[in-house]
PDB file of C-alpha atoms in Angstrom:
ATOM      1  CA  MET A   1       0.000   0.000   0.000  1.00  0.00           C
ATOM      2  CA  ALA A   2       2.738   2.462   0.937  1.00  0.00           C
ATOM      3  CA  ASN A   3       4.558   1.420  -2.205  1.00  0.00           C
ATOM      4  CA  LEU A   4       1.530   2.297  -4.326  1.00  0.00           C
ATOM      5  CA  LEU A   5       1.132   5.708  -2.708  1.00  0.00           C
ATOM      6  CA  LEU A   6       4.818   6.437  -3.140  1.00  0.00           C
ATOM      7  CA  ARG A   7       4.699   5.497  -6.808  1.00  0.00           C
ATOM      8  CA  ARG A   8       1.578   7.550  -7.476  1.00  0.00           C
ATOM      9  CA  ALA A   9       3.227  10.484  -5.706  1.00  0.00           C
ATOM     10  CA  LEU A  10       6.318  10.071  -7.863  1.00  0.00           C
ATOM     11  CA  LEU A  11       4.161  10.021 -10.970  1.00  0.00           C
ATOM     12  CA  ASP A  12       2.346  13.178  -9.877  1.00  0.00           C
ATOM     13  CA  ALA A  13       5.667  14.830  -9.166  1.00  0.00           C
ATOM     14  CA  VAL A  14       6.836  14.139 -12.695  1.00  0.00           C
ATOM     15  CA  ARG A  15       3.622  15.570 -14.111  1.00  0.00           C
ATOM     16  CA  VAL A  16       3.448  14.960 -17.845  1.00  0.00           C
ATOM     17  CA  PRO A  17       0.768  16.072 -20.362  1.00  0.00           C
ATOM     18  CA  ILE A  18      -2.526  14.212 -20.175  1.00  0.00           C
ATOM     19  CA  GLY A  19      -1.815  12.449 -23.443  1.00  0.00           C
ATOM     20  CA  ALA A  20       1.201  10.631 -21.964  1.00  0.00           C
ATOM     21  CA  ARG A  21       0.850   6.898 -21.621  1.00  0.00           C
ATOM     22  CA  ALA A  22       1.558   6.456 -17.932  1.00  0.00           C
ATOM     23  CA  SER A  23      -1.472   8.399 -16.747  1.00  0.00           C
ATOM     24  CA  SER A  24      -3.767   6.624 -19.199  1.00  0.00           C
ATOM     25  CA  GLU A  25      -2.371   3.245 -18.118  1.00  0.00           C
ATOM     26  CA  LEU A  26      -2.760   4.233 -14.483  1.00  0.00           C
ATOM     27  CA  ALA A  27      -6.366   5.226 -15.157  1.00  0.00           C
ATOM     28  CA  LYS A  28      -7.106   1.705 -16.359  1.00  0.00           C
ATOM     29  CA  VAL A  29      -5.406   0.080 -13.383  1.00  0.00           C
ATOM     30  CA  GLY A  30      -7.993   1.173 -10.860  1.00  0.00           C
ATOM     31  CA  ASN A  31      -7.491  -0.276  -7.406  1.00  0.00           C
ATOM     32  CA  ARG A  32      -5.101  -3.001  -8.450  1.00  0.00           C
ATOM     33  CA  GLU A  33      -1.750  -3.096  -6.728  1.00  0.00           C
ATOM     34  CA  TRP A  34       1.212  -1.922  -8.810  1.00  0.00           C
ATOM     35  CA  VAL A  35       3.755  -4.573  -7.876  1.00  0.00           C
ATOM     36  CA  GLY A  36       6.584  -4.489 -10.386  1.00  0.00           C
ATOM     37  CA  TYR A  37       8.310  -3.044 -13.410  1.00  0.00           C
ATOM     38  CA  GLY A  38       6.525  -5.302 -15.905  1.00  0.00           C
ATOM     39  CA  PHE A  39       7.789  -5.346 -19.450  1.00  0.00           C
ATOM     40  CA  ASN A  40       8.031  -1.605 -20.135  1.00  0.00           C
ATOM     41  CA  GLY A  41       7.761   0.176 -16.815  1.00  0.00           C
ATOM     42  CA  GLN A  42       4.084   1.041 -17.279  1.00  0.00           C
ATOM     43  CA  PRO A  43       1.434  -0.288 -14.884  1.00  0.00           C
ATOM     44  CA  ASN A  44      -0.185  -2.787 -17.232  1.00  0.00           C
ATOM     45  CA  TYR A  45      -1.075  -6.466 -17.199  1.00  0.00           C
ATOM     46  CA  VAL A  46      -0.096  -8.806 -20.035  1.00  0.00           C
ATOM     47  CA  ASP A  47       0.400 -12.562 -19.911  1.00  0.00           C
ATOM     48  CA  ARG A  48       3.741 -12.964 -21.667  1.00  0.00           C
ATOM     49  CA  PRO A  49       6.125 -15.905 -21.534  1.00  0.00           C
ATOM     50  CA  ASP A  50       9.119 -13.596 -21.929  1.00  0.00           C
ATOM     51  CA  PHE A  51       8.000 -11.293 -19.072  1.00  0.00           C
ATOM     52  CA  PRO A  52       6.271 -13.679 -16.708  1.00  0.00           C
ATOM     53  CA  LEU A  53       5.640 -11.186 -13.891  1.00  0.00           C
ATOM     54  CA  PRO A  54       3.344  -8.345 -14.967  1.00  0.00           C
ATOM     55  CA  ALA A  55       3.432  -4.904 -13.386  1.00  0.00           C
ATOM     56  CA  VAL A  56       0.040  -5.045 -11.682  1.00  0.00           C
ATOM     57  CA  ARG A  57      -1.932  -7.767  -9.978  1.00  0.00           C
ATOM     58  CA  PHE A  58      -4.754  -9.060 -12.126  1.00  0.00           C
ATOM     59  CA  ARG A  59      -7.547  -8.519  -9.593  1.00  0.00           C
ATOM     60  CA  ALA A  60      -8.162  -5.706  -7.155  1.00  0.00           C
ATOM     61  CA  ASP A  61      -8.164  -6.725  -3.508  1.00  0.00           C
ATOM     62  CA  THR A  62     -11.639  -7.764  -2.449  1.00  0.00           C
ATOM     63  CA  PRO A  63     -12.295  -8.539   1.240  1.00  0.00           C
ATOM     64  CA  ASP A  64     -11.898 -12.294   0.757  1.00  0.00           C
ATOM     65  CA  ILE A  65      -8.624 -11.768  -1.091  1.00  0.00           C
ATOM     66  CA  LYS A  66      -7.476  -9.554   1.797  1.00  0.00           C
ATOM     67  CA  VAL A  67      -8.221 -12.425   4.163  1.00  0.00           C
ATOM     68  CA  LEU A  68      -6.148 -14.739   2.002  1.00  0.00           C
ATOM     69  CA  ARG A  69      -3.282 -12.276   1.971  1.00  0.00           C
ATOM     70  CA  GLU A  70      -3.246 -12.267   5.753  1.00  0.00           C
ATOM     71  CA  LYS A  71      -3.145 -16.062   5.730  1.00  0.00           C
ATOM     72  CA  GLU A  72      -0.374 -15.881   3.167  1.00  0.00           C
ATOM     73  CA  LYS A  73       1.855 -14.139   5.683  1.00  0.00           C
ATOM     74  CA  GLY A  74       1.763 -17.250   7.841  1.00  0.00           C
ATOM     75  CA  ASP A  75       2.864 -20.796   7.120  1.00  0.00           C
ATOM     76  CA  TRP A  76       2.088 -21.730   3.507  1.00  0.00           C
ATOM     77  CA  ARG A  77       1.619 -25.355   4.492  1.00  0.00           C
ATOM     78  CA  LYS A  78      -1.568 -24.257   6.255  1.00  0.00           C
ATOM     79  CA  LEU A  79      -3.108 -22.977   3.001  1.00  0.00           C
ATOM     80  CA  THR A  80      -5.478 -25.359   1.225  1.00  0.00           C
ATOM     81  CA  LEU A  81      -5.087 -26.081  -2.451  1.00  0.00           C
ATOM     82  CA  GLU A  82      -8.162 -23.976  -3.233  1.00  0.00           C
ATOM     83  CA  GLU A  83      -6.701 -21.015  -1.354  1.00  0.00           C
ATOM     84  CA  LYS A  84      -3.409 -21.346  -3.189  1.00  0.00           C
ATOM     85  CA  LYS A  85      -5.250 -21.414  -6.505  1.00  0.00           C
ATOM     86  CA  ALA A  86      -7.299 -18.385  -5.460  1.00  0.00           C
ATOM     87  CA  LEU A  87      -4.104 -16.507  -4.603  1.00  0.00           C
ATOM     88  CA  TYR A  88      -2.681 -17.337  -8.009  1.00  0.00           C
ATOM     89  CA  ARG A  89      -5.830 -16.210  -9.835  1.00  0.00           C
ATOM     90  CA  ALA A  90      -5.874 -13.008  -7.798  1.00  0.00           C
ATOM     91  CA  SER A  91      -2.444 -12.076  -9.128  1.00  0.00           C
ATOM     92  CA  PHE A  92      -2.574 -13.627 -12.585  1.00  0.00           C
ATOM     93  CA  CYS A  93      -5.152 -14.047 -15.339  1.00  0.00           C
ATOM     94  CA  GLN A  94      -4.012 -17.191 -17.120  1.00  0.00           C
ATOM     95  CA  THR A  95      -1.467 -19.838 -16.263  1.00  0.00           C
ATOM     96  CA  PHE A  96       1.377 -20.585 -18.650  1.00  0.00           C
ATOM     97  CA  ALA A  97      -0.408 -23.753 -19.775  1.00  0.00           C
ATOM     98  CA  GLU A  98      -3.517 -21.710 -20.576  1.00  0.00           C
ATOM     99  CA  PHE A  99      -2.015 -18.884 -22.577  1.00  0.00           C
ATOM    100  CA  GLN A 100       0.327 -21.248 -24.419  1.00  0.00           C
ATOM    101  CA  ALA A 101      -2.407 -23.779 -25.205  1.00  0.00           C
ATOM    102  CA  PRO A 102      -2.904 -24.517 -28.911  1.00  0.00           C
ATOM    103  CA  THR A 103      -5.850 -22.607 -30.368  1.00  0.00           C
ATOM    104  CA  GLY A 104      -6.586 -24.781 -33.372  1.00  0.00           C
ATOM    105  CA  GLU A 105      -6.464 -21.652 -35.522  1.00  0.00           C
ATOM    106  CA  TRP A 106      -4.488 -23.515 -38.161  1.00  0.00           C
ATOM    107  CA  LYS A 107      -7.488 -25.687 -39.023  1.00  0.00           C
ATOM    108  CA  GLY A 108      -9.556 -22.644 -39.972  1.00  0.00           C
ATOM    109  CA  ALA A 109      -6.655 -21.178 -41.901  1.00  0.00           C
ATOM    110  CA  VAL A 110      -6.046 -24.363 -43.951  1.00  0.00           C
ATOM    111  CA  GLY A 111      -9.768 -24.849 -44.467  1.00  0.00           C
ATOM    112  CA  TRP A 112     -10.328 -21.344 -45.808  1.00  0.00           C
ATOM    113  CA  ALA A 113      -7.213 -21.579 -48.001  1.00  0.00           C
ATOM    114  CA  LEU A 114      -8.523 -24.780 -49.613  1.00  0.00           C
ATOM    115  CA  CYS A 115     -12.009 -23.292 -50.073  1.00  0.00           C
ATOM    116  CA  ILE A 116     -10.599 -20.282 -51.898  1.00  0.00           C
ATOM    117  CA  ALA A 117      -8.318 -22.495 -53.994  1.00  0.00           C
ATOM    118  CA  SER A 118     -11.297 -24.628 -55.062  1.00  0.00           C
ATOM    119  CA  LEU A 119     -13.261 -21.467 -55.841  1.00  0.00           C
ATOM    120  CA  SER A 120     -10.479 -20.463 -58.211  1.00  0.00           C
ATOM    121  CA  VAL A 121     -10.815 -23.822 -60.004  1.00  0.00           C
ATOM    122  CA  TRP A 122     -14.599 -23.295 -60.360  1.00  0.00           C
ATOM    123  CA  ILE A 123     -13.947 -19.842 -61.803  1.00  0.00           C
ATOM    124  CA  TYR A 124     -11.542 -21.302 -64.354  1.00  0.00           C
ATOM    125  CA  MET A 125     -14.128 -23.906 -65.423  1.00  0.00           C
ATOM    126  CA  ALA A 126     -16.739 -21.177 -65.823  1.00  0.00           C
ATOM    127  CA  MET A 127     -14.327 -19.123 -67.911  1.00  0.00           C
ATOM    128  CA  LYS A 128     -13.629 -22.119 -70.161  1.00  0.00           C
ATOM    129  CA  LEU A 129     -17.337 -22.854 -70.615  1.00  0.00           C
ATOM    130  CA  PHE A 130     -18.688 -19.342 -71.081  1.00  0.00           C
ATOM    131  CA  VAL A 131     -15.906 -16.938 -71.975  1.00  0.00           C
ATOM    132  CA  TYR A 132     -13.179 -18.515 -74.058  1.00  0.00           C
ATOM    133  CA  SER A 133     -13.872 -19.086 -77.782  1.00  0.00           C
ATOM    134  CA  PRO A 134     -13.473 -22.672 -79.100  1.00  0.00           C
ATOM    135  CA  LEU A 135      -9.955 -23.739 -80.135  1.00  0.00           C
ATOM    136  CA  PRO A 136      -9.118 -23.173 -83.811  1.00  0.00           C
ATOM    137  CA  ALA A 137      -9.300 -26.087 -86.313  1.00  0.00           C
ATOM    138  CA  SER A 138      -5.509 -26.335 -86.531  1.00  0.00           C
ATOM    139  CA  PHE A 139      -5.412 -27.903 -83.008  1.00  0.00           C
ATOM    140  CA  ASP A 140      -7.022 -31.221 -83.979  1.00  0.00           C
ATOM    141  CA  ASP A 141      -5.038 -34.415 -84.603  1.00  0.00           C
ATOM    142  CA  GLU A 142      -5.178 -34.413 -88.397  1.00  0.00           C
ATOM    143  CA  HIS A 143      -3.918 -30.839 -88.675  1.00  0.00           C
ATOM    144  CA  GLN A 144      -1.147 -31.420 -86.081  1.00  0.00           C
ATOM    145  CA  LYS A 145       0.098 -34.442 -88.089  1.00  0.00           C
ATOM    146  CA  ALA A 146       0.152 -32.353 -91.285  1.00  0.00           C
ATOM    147  CA  GLN A 147       2.141 -29.614 -89.503  1.00  0.00           C
ATOM    148  CA  LEU A 148       4.662 -32.163 -88.211  1.00  0.00           C
ATOM    149  CA  LYS A 149       5.075 -33.643 -91.708  1.00  0.00           C
ATOM    150  CA  ARG A 150       5.732 -30.146 -93.052  1.00  0.00           C
ATOM    151  CA  MET A 151       8.390 -29.535 -90.387  1.00  0.00           C
ATOM    152  CA  LEU A 152      10.146 -32.798 -91.304  1.00  0.00           C
ATOM    153  CA  ASP A 153       9.986 -31.946 -95.023  1.00  0.00           C
ATOM    154  CA  LEU A 154      11.588 -28.571 -94.235  1.00  0.00           C
ATOM    155  CA  LYS A 155      14.265 -30.382 -92.211  1.00  0.00           C
ATOM    156  CA  VAL A 156      13.688 -28.184 -89.135  1.00  0.00           C
ATOM    157  CA  ASN A 157      16.585 -28.468 -86.579  1.00  0.00           C
ATOM    158  CA  PRO A 158      18.420 -31.233 -88.540  1.00  0.00           C
ATOM    159  CA  VAL A 159      21.566 -31.318 -86.359  1.00  0.00           C
ATOM    160  CA  ASP A 160      20.326 -31.937 -82.827  1.00  0.00           C
ATOM    161  CA  GLY A 161      16.541 -31.243 -82.883  1.00  0.00           C
ATOM    162  CA  LEU A 162      13.422 -32.601 -84.530  1.00  0.00           C
ATOM    163  CA  SER A 163      14.668 -33.740 -87.962  1.00  0.00           C
ATOM    164  CA  SER A 164      17.754 -35.382 -86.480  1.00  0.00           C
ATOM    165  CA  LYS A 165      15.382 -37.863 -84.794  1.00  0.00           C
ATOM    166  CA  TRP A 166      13.700 -38.804 -88.113  1.00  0.00           C
ATOM    167  CA  ASP A 167      15.152 -41.589 -90.260  1.00  0.00           C
ATOM    168  CA  TYR A 168      14.733 -40.211 -93.796  1.00  0.00           C
ATOM    169  CA  GLU A 169      15.850 -43.422 -95.591  1.00  0.00           C
ATOM    170  CA  ASN A 170      13.243 -45.622 -93.930  1.00  0.00           C
ATOM    171  CA  ASN A 171      10.547 -42.970 -93.294  1.00  0.00           C
ATOM    172  CA  ARG A 172      10.174 -43.532 -89.588  1.00  0.00           C
ATOM    173  CA  TRP A 173      11.448 -42.270 -86.249  1.00  0.00           C
ATOM    174  CA  LYS A 174      14.973 -43.354 -85.330  1.00  0.00           C
TER     175      LYS A 174
ATOM    176  CA  MET B   1      31.111  -0.720 -34.445  1.00  0.00           C
ATOM    177  CA  LEU B   2      34.125  -1.651 -36.531  1.00  0.00           C
ATOM    178  CA  ARG B   3      36.494  -0.631 -33.755  1.00  0.00           C
ATOM    179  CA  SER B   4      34.671  -2.794 -31.210  1.00  0.00           C
ATOM    180  CA  ALA B   5      34.452  -5.708 -33.642  1.00  0.00           C
ATOM    181  CA  SER B   6      38.204  -5.558 -34.242  1.00  0.00           C
ATOM    182  CA  GLY B   7      38.740  -5.276 -30.504  1.00  0.00           C
ATOM    183  CA  ALA B   8      36.807  -8.492 -29.913  1.00  0.00           C
ATOM    184  CA  PHE B   9      38.706 -10.202 -32.725  1.00  0.00           C
ATOM    185  CA  ILE B  10      42.050  -9.171 -31.319  1.00  0.00           C
ATOM    186  CA  ASN B  11      40.891 -10.385 -27.906  1.00  0.00           C
ATOM    187  CA  VAL B  12      40.055 -13.811 -29.316  1.00  0.00           C
ATOM    188  CA  VAL B  13      43.346 -14.005 -31.195  1.00  0.00           C
ATOM    189  CA  ARG B  14      45.271 -12.964 -28.124  1.00  0.00           C
ATOM    190  CA  LYS B  15      43.525 -15.542 -25.952  1.00  0.00           C
ATOM    191  CA  SER B  16      44.168 -18.334 -28.424  1.00  0.00           C
ATOM    192  CA  LEU B  17      47.825 -17.462 -29.100  1.00  0.00           C
ATOM    193  CA  VAL B  18      48.988 -16.501 -25.604  1.00  0.00           C
ATOM    194  CA  PRO B  19      47.156 -18.269 -22.790  1.00  0.00           C
ATOM    195  CA  ALA B  20      47.464 -15.476 -20.253  1.00  0.00           C
ATOM    196  CA  SER B  21      47.811 -16.695 -16.693  1.00  0.00           C
ATOM    197  CA  ARG B  22      45.220 -14.309 -15.370  1.00  0.00           C
ATOM    198  CA  VAL B  23      42.410 -15.918 -17.387  1.00  0.00           C
ATOM    199  CA  SER B  24      42.996 -19.338 -15.842  1.00  0.00           C
ATOM    200  CA  SER B  25      40.088 -19.187 -13.417  1.00  0.00           C
ATOM    201  CA  VAL B  26      37.679 -17.098 -15.454  1.00  0.00           C
ATOM    202  CA  ILE B  27      36.159 -19.086 -18.286  1.00  0.00           C
ATOM    203  CA  PRO B  28      34.629 -16.559 -20.679  1.00  0.00           C
ATOM    204  CA  ALA B  29      31.202 -18.150 -20.939  1.00  0.00           C
ATOM    205  CA  ARG B  30      29.106 -15.097 -21.782  1.00  0.00           C
ATOM    206  CA  TRP B  31      30.397 -12.498 -24.212  1.00  0.00           C
ATOM    207  CA  SER B  32      28.662  -9.162 -24.076  1.00  0.00           C
ATOM    208  CA  HIS B  33      29.610  -6.488 -26.558  1.00  0.00           C
ATOM    209  CA  ASP B  34      33.059  -5.513 -25.240  1.00  0.00           C
ATOM    210  CA  GLY B  35      31.718  -5.570 -21.696  1.00  0.00           C
ATOM    211  CA  PRO B  36      33.359  -7.357 -18.777  1.00  0.00           C
ATOM    212  CA  VAL B  37      33.189 -11.149 -19.041  1.00  0.00           C
ATOM    213  CA  GLU B  38      31.573 -13.068 -16.192  1.00  0.00           C
ATOM    214  CA  SER B  39      31.777 -16.807 -15.640  1.00  0.00           C
ATOM    215  CA  ASP B  40      28.723 -18.983 -15.066  1.00  0.00           C
ATOM    216  CA  GLU B  41      29.570 -19.411 -11.389  1.00  0.00           C
ATOM    217  CA  GLU B  42      29.956 -15.675 -10.860  1.00  0.00           C
ATOM    218  CA  PHE B  43      26.645 -15.042 -12.608  1.00  0.00           C
ATOM    219  CA  ASP B  44      24.862 -17.665 -10.483  1.00  0.00           C
ATOM    220  CA  ALA B  45      26.431 -16.303  -7.314  1.00  0.00           C
ATOM    221  CA  ARG B  46      25.396 -12.765  -8.194  1.00  0.00           C
ATOM    222  CA  TYR B  47      21.754 -13.652  -8.705  1.00  0.00           C
ATOM    223  CA  GLU B  48      21.683 -15.935  -5.695  1.00  0.00           C
ATOM    224  CA  ALA B  49      23.045 -13.096  -3.551  1.00  0.00           C
ATOM    225  CA  PHE B  50      20.475 -10.747  -5.065  1.00  0.00           C
ATOM    226  CA  PHE B  51      17.535 -12.953  -4.146  1.00  0.00           C
ATOM    227  CA  ASN B  52      19.021 -13.761  -0.752  1.00  0.00           C
ATOM    228  CA  ARG B  53      18.984 -10.112   0.330  1.00  0.00           C
ATOM    229  CA  LYS B  54      17.059  -9.846   3.575  1.00  0.00           C
ATOM    230  CA  ASP B  55      15.562  -6.465   2.702  1.00  0.00           C
ATOM    231  CA  ILE B  56      14.373  -7.371  -0.801  1.00  0.00           C
ATOM    232  CA  ASP B  57      10.873  -6.186  -1.701  1.00  0.00           C
ATOM    233  CA  GLY B  58       8.276  -7.471  -4.137  1.00  0.00           C
ATOM    234  CA  TRP B  59       9.227  -4.979  -6.854  1.00  0.00           C
ATOM    235  CA  GLU B  60      12.893  -6.078  -6.857  1.00  0.00           C
ATOM    236  CA  VAL B  61      12.027  -9.779  -6.819  1.00  0.00           C
ATOM    237  CA  ARG B  62       9.806  -9.338  -9.854  1.00  0.00           C
ATOM    238  CA  LYS B  63      12.377  -7.247 -11.695  1.00  0.00           C
ATOM    239  CA  GLY B  64      15.080  -9.837 -11.000  1.00  0.00           C
ATOM    240  CA  MET B  65      12.859 -12.677 -12.157  1.00  0.00           C
ATOM    241  CA  ASN B  66      11.772 -10.855 -15.319  1.00  0.00           C
ATOM    242  CA  ASP B  67      15.388 -10.034 -16.175  1.00  0.00           C
ATOM    243  CA  LEU B  68      16.430 -13.631 -15.560  1.00  0.00           C
ATOM    244  CA  CYS B  69      13.651 -14.944 -17.777  1.00  0.00           C
ATOM    245  CA  GLY B  70      14.693 -12.553 -20.530  1.00  0.00           C
ATOM    246  CA  MET B  71      18.155 -14.078 -20.730  1.00  0.00           C
ATOM    247  CA  ASP B  72      19.158 -16.985 -22.919  1.00  0.00           C
ATOM    248  CA  LEU B  73      19.542 -19.472 -20.074  1.00  0.00           C
ATOM    249  CA  VAL B  74      17.612 -21.715 -17.696  1.00  0.00           C
ATOM    250  CA  PRO B  75      18.049 -20.418 -14.136  1.00  0.00           C
ATOM    251  CA  ASP B  76      20.282 -22.623 -12.023  1.00  0.00           C
ATOM    252  CA  PRO B  77      18.517 -24.513  -9.209  1.00  0.00           C
ATOM    253  CA  LYS B  78      20.606 -22.478  -6.730  1.00  0.00           C
ATOM    254  CA  ILE B  79      19.050 -19.279  -8.068  1.00  0.00           C
ATOM    255  CA  ILE B  80      15.562 -20.793  -8.070  1.00  0.00           C
ATOM    256  CA  LYS B  81      15.970 -21.843  -4.436  1.00  0.00           C
ATOM    257  CA  ALA B  82      17.046 -18.324  -3.501  1.00  0.00           C
ATOM    258  CA  ALA B  83      14.085 -16.927  -5.440  1.00  0.00           C
ATOM    259  CA  MET B  84      11.685 -19.210  -3.547  1.00  0.00           C
ATOM    260  CA  HIS B  85      13.050 -17.914  -0.264  1.00  0.00           C
ATOM    261  CA  ALA B  86      12.664 -14.383  -1.592  1.00  0.00           C
ATOM    262  CA  CYS B  87       8.993 -15.069  -2.392  1.00  0.00           C
ATOM    263  CA  ARG B  88       8.556 -16.316   1.167  1.00  0.00           C
ATOM    264  CA  ARG B  89      10.132 -13.150   2.508  1.00  0.00           C
ATOM    265  CA  VAL B  90       7.739 -10.928   0.545  1.00  0.00           C
ATOM    266  CA  ASN B  91       4.804 -13.204   1.436  1.00  0.00           C
ATOM    267  CA  ASP B  92       3.735 -13.869  -2.141  1.00  0.00           C
ATOM    268  CA  TYR B  93       2.809 -17.463  -2.906  1.00  0.00           C
ATOM    269  CA  ALA B  94       1.493 -16.879  -6.434  1.00  0.00           C
ATOM    270  CA  LEU B  95       4.844 -15.338  -7.357  1.00  0.00           C
ATOM    271  CA  ALA B  96       6.633 -18.597  -6.527  1.00  0.00           C
ATOM    272  CA  ILE B  97       4.307 -20.697  -8.681  1.00  0.00           C
ATOM    273  CA  ARG B  98       4.562 -18.214 -11.551  1.00  0.00           C
ATOM    274  CA  PHE B  99       8.357 -18.267 -11.420  1.00  0.00           C
ATOM    275  CA  LEU B 100       8.435 -22.072 -11.452  1.00  0.00           C
ATOM    276  CA  GLU B 101       6.144 -22.058 -14.506  1.00  0.00           C
ATOM    277  CA  ALA B 102       8.435 -19.525 -16.170  1.00  0.00           C
ATOM    278  CA  CYS B 103      11.520 -21.647 -15.452  1.00  0.00           C
ATOM    279  CA  LYS B 104       9.788 -24.661 -16.959  1.00  0.00           C
ATOM    280  CA  ASP B 105       8.992 -22.575 -20.038  1.00  0.00           C
ATOM    281  CA  LYS B 106      12.627 -21.463 -20.287  1.00  0.00           C
ATOM    282  CA  CYS B 107      13.701 -25.111 -20.742  1.00  0.00           C
ATOM    283  CA  GLY B 108      12.334 -24.947 -24.272  1.00  0.00           C
ATOM    284  CA  PRO B 109      12.271 -28.188 -26.258  1.00  0.00           C
ATOM    285  CA  ARG B 110      14.472 -29.986 -23.711  1.00  0.00           C
ATOM    286  CA  VAL B 111      11.962 -29.591 -20.933  1.00  0.00           C
ATOM    287  CA  GLY B 112      11.836 -33.382 -20.450  1.00  0.00           C
ATOM    288  CA  GLU B 113      15.492 -33.506 -19.446  1.00  0.00           C
ATOM    289  CA  ILE B 114      15.982 -30.222 -17.651  1.00  0.00           C
ATOM    290  CA  TYR B 115      12.761 -29.686 -15.704  1.00  0.00           C
ATOM    291  CA  PRO B 116      12.790 -32.977 -13.740  1.00  0.00           C
ATOM    292  CA  TYR B 117      16.387 -32.188 -12.747  1.00  0.00           C
ATOM    293  CA  ILE B 118      15.384 -28.734 -11.524  1.00  0.00           C
ATOM    294  CA  ILE B 119      12.467 -30.096  -9.504  1.00  0.00           C
ATOM    295  CA  GLN B 120      14.665 -32.797  -8.022  1.00  0.00           C
ATOM    296  CA  GLU B 121      17.202 -30.177  -6.927  1.00  0.00           C
ATOM    297  CA  ILE B 122      14.709 -27.725  -5.425  1.00  0.00           C
ATOM    298  CA  LYS B 123      12.239 -30.221  -3.905  1.00  0.00           C
ATOM    299  CA  PRO B 124      13.712 -29.911  -0.406  1.00  0.00           C
ATOM    300  CA  THR B 125      13.277 -26.123  -0.510  1.00  0.00           C
ATOM    301  CA  LEU B 126       9.736 -26.443  -1.838  1.00  0.00           C
ATOM    302  CA  THR B 127       8.783 -28.892   0.899  1.00  0.00           C
ATOM    303  CA  GLU B 128      10.402 -26.698   3.546  1.00  0.00           C
ATOM    304  CA  LEU B 129       8.495 -23.588   2.423  1.00  0.00           C
ATOM    305  CA  GLY B 130       5.244 -25.372   1.576  1.00  0.00           C
ATOM    306  CA  ILE B 131       5.284 -24.492  -2.123  1.00  0.00           C
ATOM    307  CA  GLU B 132       3.648 -26.885  -4.558  1.00  0.00           C
ATOM    308  CA  THR B 133       5.071 -27.470  -7.999  1.00  0.00           C
ATOM    309  CA  PRO B 134       2.782 -26.331 -10.856  1.00  0.00           C
ATOM    310  CA  GLU B 135       2.032 -30.027 -11.527  1.00  0.00           C
ATOM    311  CA  GLU B 136       0.865 -30.607  -7.962  1.00  0.00           C
ATOM    312  CA  ILE B 137      -1.455 -27.601  -8.101  1.00  0.00           C
ATOM    313  CA  GLY B 138      -2.790 -28.786 -11.448  1.00  0.00           C
ATOM    314  CA  TYR B 139      -1.516 -25.863 -13.489  1.00  0.00           C
ATOM    315  CA  ASP B 140       0.549 -27.929 -15.904  1.00  0.00           C
ATOM    316  CA  LYS B 141      -2.666 -28.404 -17.899  1.00  0.00           C
ATOM    317  CA  PRO B 142      -5.062 -25.569 -18.734  1.00  0.00           C
ATOM    318  CA  GLU B 143      -7.749 -25.174 -16.093  1.00  0.00           C
ATOM    319  CA  LEU B 144      -9.867 -22.277 -17.325  1.00  0.00           C
ATOM    320  CA  ALA B 145     -10.499 -21.009 -20.822  1.00  0.00           C
ATOM    321  CA  LEU B 146     -10.636 -17.405 -21.925  1.00  0.00           C
ATOM    322  CA  LYS B 147     -12.687 -16.220 -24.878  1.00  0.00           C
ATOM    323  CA  ASN B 148     -10.522 -14.839 -27.646  1.00  0.00           C
ATOM    324  CA  VAL B 149     -11.034 -11.067 -27.907  1.00  0.00           C
ATOM    325  CA  PHE B 150     -11.157 -11.387 -31.679  1.00  0.00           C
ATOM    326  CA  ASP B 151     -14.162 -13.720 -31.437  1.00  0.00           C
ATOM    327  CA  MET B 152     -16.325 -11.432 -29.328  1.00  0.00           C
TER     328      MET B 152
END
């Protein structure tokens, strides 16, 4: 308690403009005890694995918490498990296991990614059906064979390419 | 930056070429940027002495613990024992549990090897002070759930 008064007095002494962060953080703290430096010196509460002890207690002291705090000053072996848990929850919001628990967010992410990918395939099919003109006649088998024959007659790429693979004496592929 | 980099390089070269007698007891285990080098034992002793201060208050304990958890190391059982005594001195039980959870988290992927060793080393202190391990309280698994703020 004296600590809190001293720190508020210090803050008042170093009066900064209203827009400064400390006073707005302090306004949100309310009655909760400012117990430490935290991660940036401001009186805030965040559950962080890299700064395990936040600057303020999570809950303000209610009468039953005050009773527990008195008991806490005595032998800790006399505290029941429920009281110990209550003391923890008074100071902290979530345990490490809770704030590090897997959220399953990846399932939604993968699911939505696949949905959008399949949508893109549907859009392509629709484009093929309704937008693109039919392929020209020169794409069918008969025309392709005629084009290939013309390329061989012209001896296209005779050294290492197409015509080098054609056996001209026996009229077949090598 | 170049000057300090060359200074460190020259230091390394000097140490490897001429084993100076004065560095026999100090094993440079932690290099800070041109700062003084402290061995593991000295570091442990410093933090143990810090937590063992009789006049320590809650603010200092928390600052020490936060600093320790920010470093790239798992706190030595000696330091954890001193921290438990410090929690007892400031009459804060939740602090002790939180610090034990944080130490377990610091073990990283090798938690299976390191954490049982830590518990084995500090068990006498925990029994003496009446502190449960997070497993004994039931906080190694999630107990309560919190609604995600983005789903509200």
